[in-house]
Tab-separated table of C-alpha atoms in Angstrom:
chain	number	residue	atom	x	y	z
A	1	MET	CA	-0.339	0.106	-0.255
A	2	LYS	CA	1.429	2.893	-0.712
A	3	THR	CA	1.789	5.842	2.290
A	4	THR	CA	1.356	9.759	2.178
A	5	LEU	CA	1.517	12.395	4.453
A	6	PHE	CA	-1.498	11.222	7.540
A	7	ASN	CA	-2.670	15.006	7.056
A	8	LYS	CA	-5.851	17.321	8.262
A	9	THR	CA	-8.229	16.287	5.479
A	10	VAL	CA	-9.292	13.308	7.675
A	11	ALA	CA	-10.989	16.159	9.858
A	12	VAL	CA	-13.367	15.910	6.922
A	13	LEU	CA	-15.104	12.980	9.239
A	14	ALA	CA	-15.908	14.695	11.548
A	15	VAL	CA	-17.343	16.906	10.035
A	16	ALA	CA	-19.651	14.972	7.550
A	17	ALA	CA	-20.213	12.748	10.947
A	18	LEU	CA	-21.770	15.940	12.543
A	19	SER	CA	-23.639	16.697	9.928
A	20	LEU	CA	-26.502	13.677	10.338
A	21	THR	CA	-26.974	15.623	13.408
A	22	ALA	CA	-27.435	19.001	12.840
A	23	CYS	CA	-29.157	18.788	9.066
A	24	LYS	CA	-30.211	15.288	8.644
A	25	THR	CA	-32.277	12.537	9.284
A	26	SER	CA	-31.238	9.350	10.059
A	27	SER	CA	-32.871	8.135	6.946
A	28	ASP	CA	-30.053	10.072	5.466
A	29	ALA	CA	-27.078	9.084	7.379
A	30	ALA	CA	-25.834	6.119	4.362
A	31	GLU	CA	-25.057	9.461	2.489
A	32	TYR	CA	-22.237	9.247	4.438
A	33	ILE	CA	-21.199	5.994	6.123
A	34	LYS	CA	-21.711	3.859	3.169
A	35	HIS	CA	-20.955	0.415	5.013
A	36	ILE	CA	-19.542	-0.373	8.187
A	37	LYS	CA	-17.504	-4.104	8.519
A	38	LEU	CA	-17.268	-6.339	11.398
A	39	SER	CA	-15.822	-9.601	11.855
A	40	LYS	CA	-13.619	-12.200	13.563
A	41	ASP	CA	-12.168	-15.732	12.708
A	42	ALA	CA	-10.278	-18.290	15.518
A	43	GLN	CA	-7.056	-15.818	15.660
A	44	THR	CA	-7.901	-12.522	13.852
A	45	PHE	CA	-11.020	-9.317	14.236
A	46	GLU	CA	-11.640	-6.525	12.151
A	47	TYR	CA	-13.188	-3.440	11.952
A	48	SER	CA	-13.680	-1.434	9.385
A	49	THR	CA	-15.971	1.867	8.304
A	50	THR	CA	-16.411	3.196	4.531
A	51	PHE	CA	-17.404	5.982	3.539
A	52	SER	CA	-20.054	7.644	0.954
A	53	GLN	CA	-18.518	9.094	-2.430
A	54	ASN	CA	-19.806	12.957	-0.078
A	55	VAL	CA	-16.340	12.410	1.896
A	56	GLU	CA	-13.830	12.985	0.757
A	57	VAL	CA	-9.966	12.355	2.127
A	58	ASP	CA	-6.568	12.254	-0.259
A	59	MET	CA	-4.653	10.001	2.177
A	60	GLU	CA	-3.119	7.044	2.207
A	61	ALA	CA	-1.973	5.685	5.292
A	62	GLU	CA	-0.946	2.392	7.540
A	63	PHE	CA	0.260	1.930	10.951
A	64	PRO	CA	1.428	-1.290	12.860
A	65	ILE	CA	0.106	-2.305	15.819
A	66	GLY	CA	3.026	-3.576	17.244
A	67	LYS	CA	3.332	-7.292	15.630
A	68	TYR	CA	-0.103	-7.635	15.844
A	69	GLY	CA	-2.263	-5.568	13.235
A	70	THR	CA	-2.573	-2.519	11.294
A	71	VAL	CA	-4.649	0.998	11.479
A	72	ALA	CA	-4.794	1.722	7.912
A	73	PHE	CA	-6.847	4.766	5.790
A	74	TYR	CA	-7.465	4.459	2.069
A	75	LYS	CA	-9.215	4.915	-1.090
A	76	ASP	CA	-10.473	1.988	-2.644
A	77	ASP	CA	-11.007	1.308	-6.494
A	78	ALA	CA	-13.959	3.523	-6.461
A	79	GLY	CA	-12.847	6.296	-4.674
A	80	LEU	CA	-14.040	5.735	-1.555
A	81	PHE	CA	-12.438	5.728	1.791
A	82	HIS	CA	-11.796	3.346	4.368
A	83	VAL	CA	-10.733	3.683	8.203
A	84	GLY	CA	-9.994	-0.405	9.586
A	85	LEU	CA	-8.356	-1.855	11.988
A	86	ARG	CA	-7.084	-5.830	11.731
A	87	ALA	CA	-5.222	-7.579	14.600
A	88	SER	CA	-4.622	-10.985	16.488
A	89	PHE	CA	-6.443	-11.705	18.839
A	90	ASN	CA	-2.948	-12.437	20.231
A	91	LEU	CA	-2.494	-9.119	20.860
A	92	PHE	CA	-4.095	-9.268	24.224
A	93	GLY	CA	-1.293	-10.900	26.110
A	94	ASP	CA	0.853	-8.048	25.924
A	95	ILE	CA	1.282	-6.519	28.991
A	96	ASN	CA	1.999	-3.356	27.447
A	97	LEU	CA	-1.329	-2.317	27.065
A	98	THR	CA	-3.182	0.348	28.865
A	99	PRO	CA	-6.271	-0.032	30.020
A	100	VAL	CA	-8.679	3.416	29.876
A	101	SER	CA	-11.684	4.505	30.817
A	102	LYS	CA	-12.021	7.996	28.659
A	103	LEU	CA	-11.525	9.047	25.788
A	104	PRO	CA	-7.954	11.148	25.082
A	105	THR	CA	-9.085	14.026	26.751
A	106	GLY	CA	-10.598	12.620	29.543
A	107	MET	CA	-14.143	12.726	28.239
A	108	SER	CA	-16.245	9.452	28.507
A	109	PHE	CA	-16.680	6.879	25.803
A	110	PRO	CA	-19.669	6.430	23.943
A	111	ALA	CA	-22.441	4.698	25.352
A	112	ILE	CA	-22.223	1.282	23.382
A	113	VAL	CA	-18.353	1.146	25.809
A	114	SER	CA	-19.344	-0.093	29.350
A	115	GLY	CA	-16.075	-0.209	31.657
A	116	SER	CA	-12.164	0.247	30.180
A	117	LEU	CA	-10.524	-0.292	27.203
A	118	TYR	CA	-7.199	-1.803	26.368
A	119	GLN	CA	-5.490	1.837	24.582
A	120	TYR	CA	-2.367	1.813	22.436
A	121	VAL	CA	-0.818	4.412	20.814
A	122	VAL	CA	-0.095	3.452	17.147
A	123	LYS	CA	1.185	6.618	15.909
A	124	SER	CA	2.205	9.840	17.578
A	125	ILE	CA	3.193	13.682	15.609
A	126	PRO	CA	4.408	16.021	18.062
A	127	GLY	CA	1.909	18.830	16.859
A	128	GLN	CA	-0.154	17.000	14.304
A	129	TYR	CA	-1.785	14.105	15.763
A	130	THR	CA	-1.584	10.825	17.576
A	131	VAL	CA	-3.363	7.504	16.798
A	132	TYR	CA	-4.810	5.287	19.077
A	133	ALA	CA	-6.416	1.688	18.986
A	134	TYR	CA	-8.788	0.296	21.066
A	135	PHE	CA	-9.814	-3.131	22.314
A	136	SER	CA	-12.209	-4.876	24.989
A	137	ASN	CA	-10.979	-7.335	27.120
A	138	LEU	CA	-11.779	-10.617	25.376
A	139	THR	CA	-12.541	-12.978	27.696
A	140	GLY	CA	-15.792	-14.584	27.938
A	141	SER	CA	-18.134	-15.483	25.069
A	142	ASP	CA	-20.969	-13.211	25.578
A	143	ALA	CA	-19.443	-10.019	26.515
A	144	LYS	CA	-18.963	-7.060	23.743
A	145	LYS	CA	-16.047	-7.076	21.396
A	146	LEU	CA	-15.356	-3.588	20.534
A	147	ALA	CA	-11.982	-2.813	18.831
A	148	GLY	CA	-11.949	0.900	17.822
A	149	VAL	CA	-9.652	4.123	16.567
A	150	ALA	CA	-9.094	7.113	17.707
A	151	ILE	CA	-7.430	10.371	15.619
A	152	GLN	CA	-6.668	13.326	17.833
A	153	PHE	CA	-5.731	16.126	15.762
A	154	GLU	CA	-2.929	18.912	18.000
A	155	ASN	CA	-5.286	21.393	15.684
A	156	ILE	CA	-8.127	20.987	17.436
A	157	LYS	CA	-7.488	22.671	20.654
A	158	ASN	CA	-9.384	25.942	22.001
A	159	ASN	CA	-11.996	26.468	18.302
A	160	PHE	CA	-14.644	24.502	19.791
A	161	PRO	CA	-16.413	23.430	22.921
A	162	GLN	CA	-15.514	20.903	25.303
A	163	VAL	CA	-18.438	18.371	23.558
A	164	THR	CA	-18.823	14.568	22.298
A	165	ILE	CA	-21.157	13.654	19.452
A	166	THR	CA	-21.944	10.870	18.986
A	167	GLN	CA	-23.542	9.159	16.385
A	168	SER	CA	-25.158	5.375	17.010
A	169	PHE	CA	-25.239	2.628	14.364
A	170	PHE	CA	-28.612	-0.130	15.118
A	171	THR	CA	-28.779	-3.336	12.971
A	172	ASN	CA	-32.609	-3.440	12.112
A	173	ASP	CA	-33.752	-5.611	15.088
A	174	ASN	CA	-32.345	-2.718	17.388
A	175	LYS	CA	-29.070	-3.760	18.130
A	176	LYS	CA	-26.098	-0.723	18.661
A	177	PHE	CA	-23.047	-2.136	16.777
A	178	ALA	CA	-21.692	0.839	16.243
A	179	SER	CA	-20.780	4.160	17.376
A	180	PHE	CA	-18.928	7.271	15.866
A	181	THR	CA	-17.868	10.305	18.313
A	182	VAL	CA	-16.432	13.655	17.885
A	183	PHE	CA	-14.706	14.567	21.183
A	184	GLY	CA	-13.795	18.327	21.377
A	185	PRO	CA	-10.451	19.463	23.644
A	186	ALA	CA	-10.329	19.448	26.934
A	187	THR	CA	-8.735	21.527	29.885
A	188	VAL	CA	-7.046	19.950	32.526
A	189	ASP	CA	-4.653	21.239	34.924
A	190	GLY	CA	-4.747	24.189	32.699
A	191	LYS	CA	-3.424	22.417	29.572
A	192	GLN	CA	-4.996	22.712	26.825
A	193	ILE	CA	-5.308	18.420	25.855
A	194	PRO	CA	-6.761	18.335	21.438
A	195	GLY	CA	-9.804	16.740	20.143
A	196	GLY	CA	-10.649	14.157	17.623
A	197	ILE	CA	-12.713	11.710	16.149
A	198	PHE	CA	-13.259	8.096	17.707
A	199	LEU	CA	-14.737	4.759	15.413
A	200	VAL	CA	-16.082	2.047	17.478
A	201	GLY	CA	-18.022	-1.415	17.030
A	202	ASP	CA	-18.852	-4.335	18.751
A	203	ILE	CA	-17.497	-7.210	16.499
A	204	ASN	CA	-19.128	-9.944	18.089
A	205	GLN	CA	-22.217	-8.390	15.926
A	206	ALA	CA	-20.518	-9.364	12.812
A	207	ILE	CA	-21.857	-7.095	10.608
A	208	ASP	CA	-21.013	-7.325	6.988
A	209	SER	CA	-23.783	-4.718	5.862
A	210	GLY	CA	-25.000	-1.028	4.636
A	211	ASN	CA	-28.311	-1.498	5.760
A	212	PHE	CA	-28.389	0.167	9.689
A	213	ASN	CA	-30.085	2.671	11.338
A	214	THR	CA	-28.982	5.068	12.988
A	215	ASN	CA	-31.618	6.879	15.177
A	216	SER	CA	-29.704	7.827	18.177
A	217	THR	CA	-27.230	11.000	18.517
A	218	THR	CA	-26.284	12.260	21.818
A	219	ILE	CA	-24.270	14.895	23.411
A	220	GLY	CA	-22.409	14.789	26.309
A	221	GLY	CA	-19.642	16.072	27.807
A	222	LYS	CA	-18.365	19.720	30.075
A	223	ASP	CA	-19.909	22.273	27.674
A	224	ALA	CA	-23.460	19.619	26.471
A	225	ALA	CA	-25.701	21.982	28.606
A	226	ASN	CA	-25.706	24.332	26.779
A	227	TYR	CA	-26.618	22.541	23.658
A	228	LYS	CA	-30.196	21.292	24.033
A	229	THR	CA	-32.780	23.032	21.524
A	230	GLU	CA	-32.612	22.214	18.511
A	231	LYS	CA	-31.655	25.763	17.524
A	232	GLN	CA	-28.571	25.592	20.188
A	233	LYS	CA	-27.497	22.402	18.576
A	234	GLN	CA	-27.414	24.309	14.940
A	235	GLN	CA	-25.313	26.225	16.623
A	236	LEU	CA	-22.977	23.648	18.148
A	237	MET	CA	-22.597	21.607	14.672
A	238	ARG	CA	-21.147	25.597	12.637
A	239	LYS	CA	-18.922	26.023	15.817
A	240	VAL	CA	-17.263	22.623	15.248
A	241	GLN	CA	-17.779	22.987	10.834
A	242	LYS	CA	-15.687	26.207	11.358
A	243	ALA	CA	-13.661	24.721	13.618
A	244	PHE	CA	-12.444	22.685	11.354
A	245	GLU	CA	-12.737	24.372	7.989
A	246	ALA	CA	-10.508	26.748	9.928
A	247	ASN	CA	-7.618	24.059	9.434
A	248	GLY	CA	-8.433	23.369	5.747
A	249	VAL	CA	-11.234	21.018	5.889
A	250	LYS	CA	-13.726	21.673	3.638
A	251	LEU	CA	-17.216	20.072	3.326
A	252	HIS	CA	-18.441	19.153	0.176
């Protein structure tokens, strides 16, 4: 796979997700999210998201998760952008994994996550971005088997509120199987922690289809109380969109 610089334009994914909450109905979600795949076999598991032609991202990159797998960002032959995570279950024997109960900013994970996730720092470029991989504890056959990716952008700091905005995805029988969260910056002990995006899915669901419902959007975080009415939510979306546009991101 060709590897090019991982650049700010990936943040258009966040703007696309937010547009669903501001001006799209749940039935219009497929305009942005075309396909979600969650799968596993005896040795490996995979979580990938394919975005529609309405989301344009000019980048390709593939980062190793130690010796256990990869996180990849790429376009397919049709020009559709993908975010994919594939790893071996052997990863969970790595004593260097760190359990965390919050997003990188200290704000709460989306509701699909209960408890903690193992966090793996995949790639970090000071002043630009950090990519994380997340995995749940895979002991037990009935528990959720969550896999996720977060991208924290150093340039997303004080230019939009301290909130999380989560779009949840449900199967046709109303089982939640994935979430897409845009998380704003946070201030901890006087230091600004930059925001980003977080994708997570339950690989126990074994979804390989674009047929899903997106009838649940939630706003959380320190500033969430300021965005309860529809007008306030629209104002929030404009703030977030301007924050990304100020960093060279354009939404088509």
